[in-house]
Coordinates of N, CA, C and O in Angstrom, one line a residue:
A17 N -17.8 -0.5 8.1 CA -18.8 -1.7 8.1 C -18.8 -2.0 6.1 O -19.2 -3.5 6.8
L18 N -18.6 -1.5 5.6 CA -19.2 -1.9 4.5 C -17.6 -3.1 3.7 O -18.5 -4.2 3.4
H19 N -17.0 -2.8 4.3 CA -15.4 -3.3 3.8 C -15.7 -4.8 4.3 O -15.4 -6.1 4.2
R20 N -16.2 -5.0 5.9 CA -16.4 -6.4 7.0 C -17.0 -7.3 6.0 O -16.5 -7.6 6.6
R21 N -18.2 -6.5 6.0 CA -19.5 -7.0 5.6 C -19.3 -7.8 4.3 O -19.5 -8.6 3.5
A22 N -18.1 -6.4 3.2 CA -19.4 -7.1 1.7 C -17.1 -8.5 1.9 O -17.8 -9.6 1.2
L23 N -16.6 -8.2 2.7 CA -15.0 -8.8 2.7 C -15.5 -10.7 3.6 O -14.9 -11.9 2.8
A24 N -16.3 -10.0 4.6 CA -16.1 -11.1 4.8 C -17.7 -12.2 4.4 O -17.3 -13.5 5.1
S25 N -18.3 -11.5 3.1 CA -19.5 -12.6 3.3 C -18.0 -14.1 2.5 O -17.5 -14.0 1.0
E26 N -19.4 -14.9 2.5 CA -18.9 -15.7 1.0 C -18.5 -15.7 -0.4 O -16.9 -16.2 -0.6
R27 N -19.2 -15.3 -0.8 CA -18.8 -14.5 -2.2 C -18.2 -12.9 -1.9 O -19.8 -12.4 -2.0
T28 N -18.0 -11.9 -2.7 CA -17.8 -11.0 -2.6 C -18.6 -10.2 -3.1 O -18.6 -10.8 -4.3
P29 N -19.7 -9.7 -3.0 CA -21.0 -8.6 -3.3 C -20.1 -8.1 -4.6 O -19.3 -7.3 -4.8
A30 N -21.0 -8.1 -5.6 CA -21.1 -7.9 -7.0 C -20.4 -5.8 -6.9 O -20.1 -6.1 -7.6
S31 N -22.0 -5.4 -6.5 CA -21.2 -4.6 -6.1 C -20.3 -4.1 -5.4 O -20.8 -2.3 -5.1
Y32 N -19.6 -4.4 -5.0 CA -19.1 -3.9 -4.0 C -17.4 -3.5 -4.8 O -17.5 -2.0 -4.4
A33 N -17.6 -3.5 -5.7 CA -16.9 -2.5 -6.6 C -16.6 -2.1 -7.3 O -16.6 -0.1 -6.9
P34 N -18.1 -1.7 -7.9 CA -18.5 -0.3 -8.8 C -18.6 0.7 -7.3 O -18.6 2.1 -6.7
L35 N -19.1 0.1 -6.1 CA -19.7 1.0 -5.4 C -18.3 1.7 -4.9 O -18.4 2.5 -4.1
L36 N -17.2 1.0 -4.6 CA -16.5 2.0 -3.4 C -15.1 2.7 -4.7 O -15.0 3.9 -4.7
R37 N -16.2 2.5 -6.3 CA -15.2 3.7 -7.3 C -15.9 5.3 -7.4 O -15.5 6.1 -6.9
V38 N -17.2 4.8 -6.8 CA -18.3 5.8 -6.1 C -17.6 6.5 -5.7 O -17.7 7.7 -4.9
M39 N -17.2 5.7 -3.9 CA -17.4 6.4 -2.6 C -15.2 6.9 -3.0 O -15.7 8.5 -2.4
M40 N -14.7 6.2 -3.4 CA -13.5 7.3 -4.1 C -13.4 8.5 -4.4 O -13.2 9.4 -4.2
Q41 N -14.1 8.4 -5.8 CA -14.2 9.5 -6.3 C -15.2 10.5 -5.9 O -14.6 11.9 -4.9
R42 N -15.9 10.1 -4.7 CA -17.4 11.2 -3.5 C -16.1 11.7 -2.5 O -15.8 12.6 -2.6
A43 N -14.9 11.2 -2.6 CA -13.7 11.4 -0.6 C -13.2 12.3 -2.1 O -12.8 13.5 -0.8
L44 N -13.3 11.7 -2.9 CA -11.9 12.9 -3.7 C -11.8 14.5 -4.0 O -11.5 15.4 -4.0
V45 N -13.4 14.4 -3.9 CA -14.1 16.2 -4.2 C -14.0 17.2 -3.0 O -14.6 16.5 -2.2
A46 N -13.4 18.1 -3.4 CA -13.2 18.9 -1.9 C -14.3 19.5 -1.8 O -15.0 20.0 -2.8
V47 N -14.1 20.0 -0.6 CA -16.0 21.0 -0.2 C -14.7 22.1 0.2 O -14.3 22.5 1.3
D48 N -15.5 23.8 -0.4 CA -14.8 24.3 -0.7 C -13.5 24.4 -0.2 O -12.7 25.1 0.2
G49 N -12.7 23.8 -1.3 CA -11.3 24.1 -1.8 C -10.2 22.8 -0.6 O -9.8 23.5 -0.8
E50 N -11.1 22.3 -0.1 CA -10.1 21.5 1.0 C -10.8 20.4 1.0 O -11.5 20.0 0.7
L51 N -9.4 19.3 1.6 CA -10.0 17.5 1.6 C -11.4 17.5 2.4 O -10.8 19.0 3.7
R52 N -12.3 16.9 2.0 CA -12.8 16.7 3.1 C -12.4 16.1 4.7 O -13.6 16.1 5.3
W53 N -11.6 15.9 4.5 CA -10.9 15.3 6.1 C -9.7 15.0 6.3 O -8.5 15.9 5.0
P54 N -9.1 15.9 7.4 CA -7.6 16.6 7.9 C -7.1 15.1 7.2 O -7.0 14.2 7.0
W55 N -5.2 15.5 6.6 CA -4.2 15.0 6.5 C -4.4 13.1 7.1 O -3.8 12.0 6.9
H56 N -4.2 13.1 8.7 CA -3.7 12.4 9.4 C -5.3 11.5 9.7 O -4.6 10.5 10.3
E57 N -5.8 11.7 9.9 CA -7.1 10.8 9.7 C -7.3 9.7 9.3 O -6.6 9.4 8.1
E58 N -7.7 8.2 10.0 CA -7.8 6.7 9.2 C -8.9 7.0 8.6 O -8.7 5.8 7.8
V59 N -9.5 8.3 8.0 CA -10.3 7.8 7.0 C -10.3 7.5 5.7 O -10.5 6.3 5.1
W60 N -9.5 7.8 5.6 CA -7.9 7.7 4.4 C -8.0 6.6 4.1 O -8.2 6.0 3.4
D61 N -7.1 5.4 4.7 CA -6.9 4.2 5.7 C -8.1 3.1 4.7 O -8.6 2.6 4.1
A62 N -9.3 4.3 5.7 CA -10.8 3.0 5.5 C -11.1 3.2 4.1 O -11.7 2.0 3.8
L63 N -10.7 4.1 3.3 CA -11.5 4.1 1.7 C -11.2 3.0 1.2 O -11.9 2.3 0.5
I64 N -9.8 2.3 0.8 CA -9.3 1.5 0.6 C -9.7 0.0 1.6 O -8.9 -1.7 1.0
G65 N -10.2 0.4 2.7 CA -10.2 -1.0 3.6 C -9.1 -1.4 4.5 O -8.5 -2.6 4.5
I66 N -8.2 -0.7 4.6 CA -6.4 -0.8 4.9 C -5.9 -0.7 6.2 O -5.5 -0.6 7.1
D67 N -7.6 -0.3 6.7 CA -7.7 0.6 8.6 C -7.5 -0.7 9.8 O -8.0 -2.1 8.9
Y68 N -7.7 -0.4 10.5 CA -7.4 -1.3 12.1 C -9.3 -2.4 11.6 O -8.4 -3.7 12.4
W69 N -9.7 -1.6 11.2 CA -11.2 -2.7 11.7 C -11.4 -3.3 11.2 O -12.7 -4.7 11.2
V70 N -10.3 -3.2 9.6 CA -10.6 -4.2 8.1 C -9.4 -5.7 7.7 O -10.0 -6.7 7.6
K71 N -8.5 -5.2 8.7 CA -7.0 -5.3 8.4 C -7.9 -6.8 8.4 O -6.9 -7.8 7.8
D72 N -7.7 -7.9 9.2 CA -8.0 -8.8 9.9 C -9.5 -9.5 8.6 O -9.3 -11.1 9.0
V73 N -9.6 -9.4 8.4 CA -11.1 -9.5 7.2 C -10.2 -10.0 5.9 O -11.2 -11.2 5.2
W74 N -9.4 -9.6 5.4 CA -8.6 -9.8 3.9 C -8.5 -11.3 4.0 O -7.7 -11.8 5.4
A75 N -8.7 -12.0 3.2 CA -8.4 -12.6 2.8 C -7.9 -13.7 1.6 O -7.6 -13.0 0.4
E76 N -7.2 -14.6 1.2 CA -5.9 -15.2 0.1 C -6.9 -15.2 -0.8 O -7.2 -14.7 -2.0
R77 N -8.6 -15.4 -0.8 CA -9.7 -15.6 -1.7 C -10.0 -14.2 -2.4 O -10.8 -14.0 -3.1
H78 N -10.0 -12.9 -1.7 CA -10.2 -11.5 -2.2 C -8.7 -11.1 -3.7 O -9.3 -10.0 -3.4
A79 N -7.9 -12.4 -3.6 CA -6.9 -12.0 -4.6 C -7.7 -11.6 -5.7 O -7.3 -10.3 -6.6
N80 N -8.2 -12.2 -6.6 CA -8.7 -11.5 -7.7 C -9.6 -10.0 -7.6 O -10.3 -9.4 -8.3
H81 N -10.8 -9.6 -6.7 CA -11.4 -8.5 -5.7 C -10.3 -7.8 -5.9 O -10.3 -6.2 -6.5
V82 N -9.2 -8.6 -5.3 CA -8.1 -6.6 -5.3 C -7.6 -6.2 -7.1 O -7.5 -5.3 -6.7
S83 N -7.1 -7.3 -8.2 CA -7.0 -6.9 -8.8 C -8.4 -5.9 -9.8 O -8.0 -5.1 -10.3
S84 N -9.4 -6.6 -9.4 CA -10.5 -5.5 -10.1 C -10.5 -4.1 -9.5 O -11.2 -4.1 -10.3
I85 N -10.1 -3.9 -8.5 CA -10.0 -2.7 -7.8 C -8.9 -1.9 -7.6 O -8.1 -1.2 -6.9
W86 N -7.7 -2.3 -9.2 CA -6.4 -1.3 -9.1 C -7.0 0.2 -9.5 O -5.9 0.9 -8.6
D87 N -7.2 -0.2 -9.9 CA -7.8 1.6 -10.7 C -8.4 2.6 -9.0 O -7.6 3.5 -8.9
V88 N -8.9 1.6 -8.2 CA -9.8 2.5 -6.8 C -8.3 2.9 -5.9 O -7.7 3.7 -5.7
I89 N -7.4 1.8 -5.8 CA -6.4 1.1 -5.6 C -4.9 2.9 -6.4 O -4.3 3.5 -5.0
A90 N -4.9 2.8 -7.4 CA -4.2 3.5 -7.9 C -4.9 4.9 -7.5 O -3.6 6.2 -7.6
T91 N -5.7 5.0 -7.5 CA -6.2 6.3 -7.3 C -5.7 7.2 -6.0 O -5.5 8.2 -5.9
W92 N -6.6 6.3 -5.0 CA -6.1 6.1 -3.6 C -4.2 7.1 -3.6 O -4.3 7.5 -3.1
M93 N -3.5 6.3 -4.2 CA -1.9 6.1 -3.6 C -1.5 7.8 -4.7 O -1.1 8.5 -3.7
E94 N -2.1 8.1 -5.7 CA -2.5 9.4 -6.6 C -2.6 10.3 -5.3 O -2.2 11.5 -5.7
K95 N -3.6 10.4 -4.7 CA -4.9 12.0 -5.1 C -4.8 11.5 -3.0 O -5.1 12.9 -2.7
V96 N -4.4 10.7 -2.4 CA -5.7 11.0 -0.7 C -3.7 11.0 0.3 O -2.2 10.7 -0.7
P97 N -3.6 12.0 1.3 CA -3.0 12.7 1.5 C -1.7 11.3 2.0 O -2.4 11.0 2.7
L98 N -0.5 11.7 2.4 CA 0.4 10.8 2.4 C 0.8 10.9 3.5 O 1.6 12.4 3.8
E99 N 1.5 9.9 4.8 CA 2.1 10.3 6.4 C 2.6 8.7 6.0 O 2.5 7.8 5.7
G100 N 3.6 8.5 7.4 CA 4.5 7.8 7.6 C 3.7 6.7 7.8 O 4.0 5.1 6.8
R101 N 2.4 6.4 8.5 CA 2.4 5.4 8.8 C 1.0 5.3 7.8 O 0.8 4.0 7.6
R102 N 1.1 6.0 7.1 CA -0.3 5.1 6.1 C 0.6 4.2 5.5 O 0.1 3.7 4.1
L103 N 1.7 5.0 4.6 CA 2.5 4.1 4.4 C 2.9 2.7 4.9 O 3.0 1.8 3.7
G104 N 3.2 2.9 5.8 CA 3.0 1.5 6.3 C 2.4 1.2 6.6 O 2.7 -0.3 6.2
K105 N 0.9 1.4 7.2 CA 0.2 0.4 6.6 C -0.4 -0.1 5.2 O -0.6 -1.2 5.2
F106 N 0.0 0.7 4.2 CA -0.2 0.1 3.0 C 1.0 -0.7 2.7 O 0.4 -1.9 2.5
A107 N 2.2 -1.3 3.4 CA 2.8 -1.6 2.5 C 2.9 -2.8 3.7 O 3.0 -3.8 2.7
R108 N 2.3 -2.9 4.9 CA 1.4 -4.1 6.1 C 0.5 -5.2 4.7 O 1.3 -6.2 4.5
W109 N -0.7 -4.2 4.2 CA -1.1 -4.7 3.5 C -1.2 -5.6 1.8 O -1.3 -6.5 2.4
L110 N -0.2 -5.2 1.4 CA 0.5 -4.9 0.9 C 1.0 -6.7 0.6 O 1.3 -7.6 -0.1
A111 N 1.6 -6.5 2.0 CA 2.6 -8.3 2.1 C 1.2 -9.0 1.9 O 1.7 -10.2 2.1
T112 N 0.3 -9.0 2.4 CA -0.8 -9.8 2.4 C -1.2 -10.2 1.4 O -1.3 -10.4 0.0
P113 N -1.9 -11.5 1.3 CA -1.9 -12.9 -0.1 C -2.8 -12.2 -1.1 O -2.8 -11.9 -1.5
P114 N -4.0 -11.6 -0.1 CA -5.1 -10.5 -1.4 C -4.7 -9.4 -2.2 O -5.1 -9.5 -3.7
A115 N -3.3 -9.4 -1.8 CA -2.4 -7.8 -2.9 C -1.8 -8.7 -3.6 O -1.0 -7.5 -4.7
V116 N -1.4 -9.7 -3.7 CA -0.5 -10.6 -4.7 C -0.1 -9.5 -6.0 O 0.8 -9.6 -6.5
H117 N -1.6 -10.0 -6.5 CA -1.2 -9.1 -7.7 C -0.8 -7.8 -8.3 O -1.0 -7.4 -9.4
I118 N -1.1 -7.3 -7.1 CA -0.9 -6.0 -8.0 C 0.3 -5.1 -6.3 O 1.0 -4.0 -6.7
R119 N 0.9 -6.1 -5.6 CA 2.1 -5.4 -5.8 C 2.8 -5.0 -6.3 O 4.2 -4.0 -5.2
L120 N 4.0 -5.3 -7.2 CA 4.9 -4.9 -7.4 C 4.1 -4.2 -8.6 O 5.9 -2.9 -8.7
R121 N 3.3 -3.6 -8.1 CA 3.4 -2.8 -9.1 C 3.0 -1.3 -8.4 O 3.2 -0.3 -8.4
T122 N 3.3 -2.0 -6.9 CA 3.2 -0.4 -6.2 C 4.6 0.1 -5.7 O 5.0 1.4 -5.4
L123 N 5.6 -0.9 -6.3 CA 6.7 -0.9 -5.9 C 7.7 0.4 -6.6 O 7.9 1.7 -5.9
E124 N 6.9 0.7 -8.1 CA 7.7 2.4 -8.4 C 7.2 3.8 -7.7 O 8.2 4.3 -7.3
W125 N 5.9 3.3 -7.4 CA 5.0 5.0 -6.5 C 5.7 4.6 -5.2 O 6.2 5.7 -4.7
F126 N 6.2 3.4 -4.8 CA 6.6 3.7 -2.7 C 8.2 4.5 -3.5 O 7.9 5.3 -2.9
L127 N 8.5 4.3 -3.9 CA 10.3 4.7 -4.8 C 10.4 6.3 -5.2 O 10.7 6.7 -4.5
K128 N 9.2 6.7 -5.5 CA 8.7 8.0 -6.0 C 8.5 8.4 -4.7 O 9.1 9.9 -4.3
V129 N 7.9 8.1 -3.6 CA 7.3 9.2 -2.4 C 9.0 9.0 -2.0 O 8.1 10.3 -1.3
L130 N 9.5 8.4 -1.4 CA 10.1 8.1 -1.0 C 11.5 9.0 -1.2 O 11.8 9.8 -0.2
Q131 N 11.3 9.1 -2.6 CA 12.7 10.1 -2.9 C 11.8 11.6 -2.6 O 13.0 12.2 -2.5
L132 N 11.1 11.6 -2.9 CA 9.9 12.5 -2.4 C 10.6 13.3 -1.9 O 10.6 14.8 -0.5
E133 N 9.8 12.3 -0.4 CA 11.0 12.5 1.0 C 12.1 13.6 1.9 O 12.2 13.7 2.5
E134 N 13.1 13.4 0.8 CA 14.1 13.7 0.8 C 14.3 15.2 0.8 O 14.7 15.8 1.1
K135 N 13.3 15.8 -0.1 CA 12.7 16.9 -0.1 C 12.2 17.1 0.9 O 11.5 18.9 1.6
Q136 N 11.0 16.3 0.9 CA 10.1 17.5 2.5 C 9.7 16.7 3.4 O 9.0 17.2 4.4
S137 N 10.9 16.0 4.0 CA 9.8 15.1 5.5 C 9.5 14.3 5.4 O 9.0 15.5 7.3
T138 N 8.4 14.5 5.1 CA 6.5 14.0 5.3 C 6.7 12.4 6.4 O 6.0 12.3 7.4
Y139 N 7.6 11.9 5.5 CA 7.5 10.2 6.5 C 8.9 9.6 7.0 O 9.2 8.4 6.6
R140 N 8.4 10.7 7.8 CA 9.7 10.3 8.7 C 9.2 9.4 10.0 O 9.8 9.6 10.9
E141 N 8.2 8.9 10.0 CA 7.5 7.3 10.9 C 8.4 6.3 10.7 O 9.1 6.2 9.5
K142 N 9.1 6.0 11.9 CA 10.6 5.5 12.3 C 9.5 3.6 10.6 O 10.4 2.7 11.2
D143 N 8.2 3.2 11.7 CA 8.2 2.3 11.4 C 7.9 2.3 9.8 O 7.9 1.1 9.4
V144 N 7.8 3.1 9.0 CA 7.7 2.5 7.5 C 8.8 2.1 7.0 O 8.7 1.1 6.4
D145 N 9.7 2.3 8.0 CA 11.3 1.3 7.1 C 10.9 -0.7 7.3 O 11.3 -0.5 6.8
D146 N 10.3 -0.7 8.9 CA 10.3 -2.0 9.2 C 9.4 -2.3 7.9 O 9.9 -3.4 7.3
D147 N 8.2 -1.6 8.2 CA 7.1 -1.9 7.0 C 7.8 -2.5 5.4 O 7.5 -3.3 4.8
L148 N 8.2 -1.2 5.2 CA 8.5 -1.6 4.1 C 9.5 -2.9 3.4 O 9.7 -3.3 2.6
A149 N 11.0 -2.9 4.3 CA 11.5 -3.8 4.5 C 11.0 -4.6 4.7 O 11.4 -7.0 3.7
K150 N 10.0 -5.2 4.8 CA 8.9 -6.7 5.2 C 8.6 -7.0 4.3 O 8.2 -7.8 3.5
L151 N 8.1 -5.4 3.5 CA 7.6 -6.0 2.3 C 8.3 -6.0 0.7 O 8.4 -7.3 0.1
L152 N 8.9 -5.8 1.1 CA 10.4 -6.3 0.2 C 11.3 -7.5 0.7 O 11.6 -8.1 -0.5
N153 N 11.2 -8.1 1.7 CA 11.4 -9.3 1.6 C 10.5 -10.4 1.2 O 11.0 -11.2 1.2
M154 N 9.1 -10.6 1.6 CA 8.4 -10.7 1.5 C 8.7 -11.3 -0.6 O 8.0 -12.0 -1.3
V155 N 8.1 -10.4 -1.1 CA 8.3 -9.9 -2.1 C 9.7 -10.6 -3.1 O 9.6 -11.4 -4.1
W156 N 10.5 -10.8 -2.3 CA 11.8 -11.2 -3.1 C 11.8 -12.7 -2.6 O 12.6 -13.4 -2.9
D157 N 11.4 -13.2 -1.8 CA 10.9 -14.3 -1.1 C 9.5 -15.3 -2.3 O 10.1 -16.4 -2.4
Q158 N 8.8 -14.4 -2.3 CA 7.2 -15.1 -2.4 C 7.7 -14.4 -4.0 O 6.4 -15.5 -5.2
D159 N 7.9 -13.4 -5.2 CA 7.8 -12.9 -6.2 C 9.2 -12.7 -7.1 O 8.8 -11.9 -8.2
Q160 N 10.1 -13.3 -6.3 CA 11.1 -13.6 -7.3 C 11.7 -13.8 -8.4 O 12.3 -12.3 -9.8
H161 N 10.5 -14.3 -9.1 CA 10.6 -14.5 -10.7 C 9.7 -13.8 -11.4 O 10.2 -12.8 -11.9
R162 N 8.4 -13.2 -10.4 CA 7.7 -12.2 -11.6 C 8.3 -10.7 -11.5 O 8.0 -10.3 -11.9
L163 N 9.4 -10.9 -10.2 CA 9.9 -9.1 -9.7 C 11.0 -9.3 -10.4 O 11.3 -8.3 -11.9
R164 N 12.1 -10.6 -10.6 CA 12.9 -10.3 -12.6 C 12.5 -9.9 -13.5 O 12.8 -9.5 -14.6
A165 N 10.7 -10.4 -13.5 CA 10.6 -10.0 -15.3 C 9.8 -9.1 -15.6 O 10.4 -8.8 -17.0
S166 N 10.0 -8.1 -14.5 CA 9.3 -7.1 -14.7 C 10.5 -6.3 -14.7 O 11.2 -5.3 -13.4
S167 N 11.2 -5.3 -15.0 CA 12.5 -4.3 -15.5 C 11.7 -3.1 -14.2 O 13.0 -2.5 -13.5
E168 N 10.9 -2.7 -14.8 CA 10.3 -1.3 -14.2 C 10.6 -1.7 -12.4 O 11.0 -1.3 -11.9
S169 N 9.9 -2.5 -11.7 CA 9.6 -3.5 -10.8 C 10.9 -3.1 -9.9 O 11.1 -3.4 -8.7
F170 N 11.9 -3.5 -10.7 CA 12.9 -4.7 -10.7 C 13.8 -3.1 -10.0 O 15.2 -3.2 -9.1
V171 N 13.7 -2.7 -11.4 CA 15.0 -1.5 -10.2 C 14.4 -1.0 -9.1 O 15.1 0.3 -8.4
A172 N 12.7 -0.7 -9.1 CA 11.9 -0.4 -8.2 C 12.8 -0.3 -7.1 O 13.2 0.1 -5.6
F173 N 12.4 -2.2 -6.7 CA 13.0 -2.6 -5.8 C 14.6 -1.9 -5.1 O 15.0 -2.2 -4.3
R174 N 15.4 -2.4 -6.6 CA 16.6 -2.6 -6.3 C 16.2 -0.9 -5.1 O 17.8 -0.8 -4.2
G175 N 15.7 0.2 -5.5 CA 15.3 1.5 -4.9 C 15.3 2.0 -4.1 O 16.3 2.4 -3.2
L176 N 14.6 1.2 -4.0 CA 13.8 0.9 -2.8 C 14.9 0.2 -1.1 O 14.4 0.7 -0.1
L177 N 15.2 -1.5 -2.0 CA 16.3 -1.7 -0.5 C 18.0 -1.5 -0.4 O 18.1 -0.6 0.6
A178 N 18.1 -0.2 -1.4 CA 19.3 0.8 -1.2 C 18.6 1.7 -0.6 O 19.9 2.8 0.2
W179 N 17.0 2.5 -0.6 CA 17.0 3.7 0.5 C 17.1 2.8 1.8 O 17.5 3.7 2.5
L180 N 16.4 1.3 2.3 CA 15.9 0.9 3.8 C 17.8 1.1 4.1 O 18.3 1.1 5.2
V181 N 18.6 0.5 3.1 CA 20.0 0.0 3.1 C 20.9 1.0 4.0 O 21.3 1.7 4.7
E182 N 20.8 2.6 3.0 CA 21.3 3.5 3.4 C 21.0 4.3 5.1 O 21.6 5.0 5.1
R183 N 19.9 4.2 5.4 CA 19.0 4.2 6.7 C 19.4 3.3 7.8 O 19.1 3.2 8.7
Q184 N 20.5 2.2 7.0 CA 20.9 1.6 8.1 C 19.9 0.2 8.9 O 20.0 -0.2 10.5
N185 N 18.3 0.1 7.9 CA 17.7 -1.1 8.0 C 17.6 -2.2 9.1 O 18.4 -2.7 7.9
P186 N 17.7 -2.9 9.8 CA 18.2 -4.0 9.7 C 17.6 -5.7 8.9 O 19.1 -6.1 8.0
L187 N 15.8 -5.2 9.0 CA 15.7 -5.7 7.7 C 16.0 -5.8 6.3 O 16.6 -6.8 5.5
G188 N 16.0 -4.4 5.8 CA 17.3 -4.1 4.7 C 18.2 -4.4 4.6 O 18.5 -5.0 3.4
L189 N 19.4 -4.7 5.3 CA 20.7 -4.7 5.3 C 20.4 -6.1 5.4 O 21.5 -7.0 4.1
E190 N 19.7 -7.5 6.4 CA 20.5 -8.5 5.9 C 18.7 -9.3 4.5 O 20.2 -10.2 4.2
L191 N 17.7 -8.1 3.8 CA 18.1 -8.6 2.5 C 19.3 -8.2 1.7 O 19.8 -9.5 1.2
Q192 N 19.8 -7.1 1.7 CA 20.9 -6.8 0.7 C 21.8 -7.9 0.7 O 22.5 -8.7 0.2
G193 N 22.4 -8.7 2.3 CA 23.3 -9.7 2.9 C 23.1 -10.6 1.4 O 23.8 -11.4 1.0
R194 N 21.1 -11.4 1.5 CA 21.3 -12.1 1.1 C 21.2 -12.3 -0.2 O 21.4 -13.2 -1.2
I195 N 20.8 -11.4 -1.0 CA 21.0 -11.2 -2.7 C 22.1 -10.8 -2.7 O 22.7 -11.5 -3.8
G196 N 23.3 -10.6 -1.9 CA 24.3 -9.9 -2.6 C 24.6 -8.4 -2.8 O 23.9 -8.3 -3.8

């Protein structure tokens, strides 16, 4: 409800970003040595507003807000328990207009997480491949100039594309063919 109310407002309230920071800090504090919620709960997605109930409220006009909460999103990426559906949901959200300023920053993180998958098999959710391929296609089509200007992001992009091609993902293979 917090995300829906703030994002549906004509102007995002000034108190929204500071409140998100406090909520994230509180959510990540362990209770009796345990996470507040099981790893699979959607509340982890709701913390940054990428859950089912909020995804339709995000708009292009929120791009500056997303930039202003990069620290919250980066903390979420680092600390929240990950699994396939969550990675896919995050990739889908990153492909939306409000995430335009941060999406390239996440490519290295995705590559690192998926390389760990080779050892852990945590992210076997089939949809992750397609969601990631859609994100990479969107990045190539819309952010190619910025992508090529950042060597770290471009290397991560190529690594993610190789990961998709290795899995014979049709969207990844199509993108590989377009890039050459």
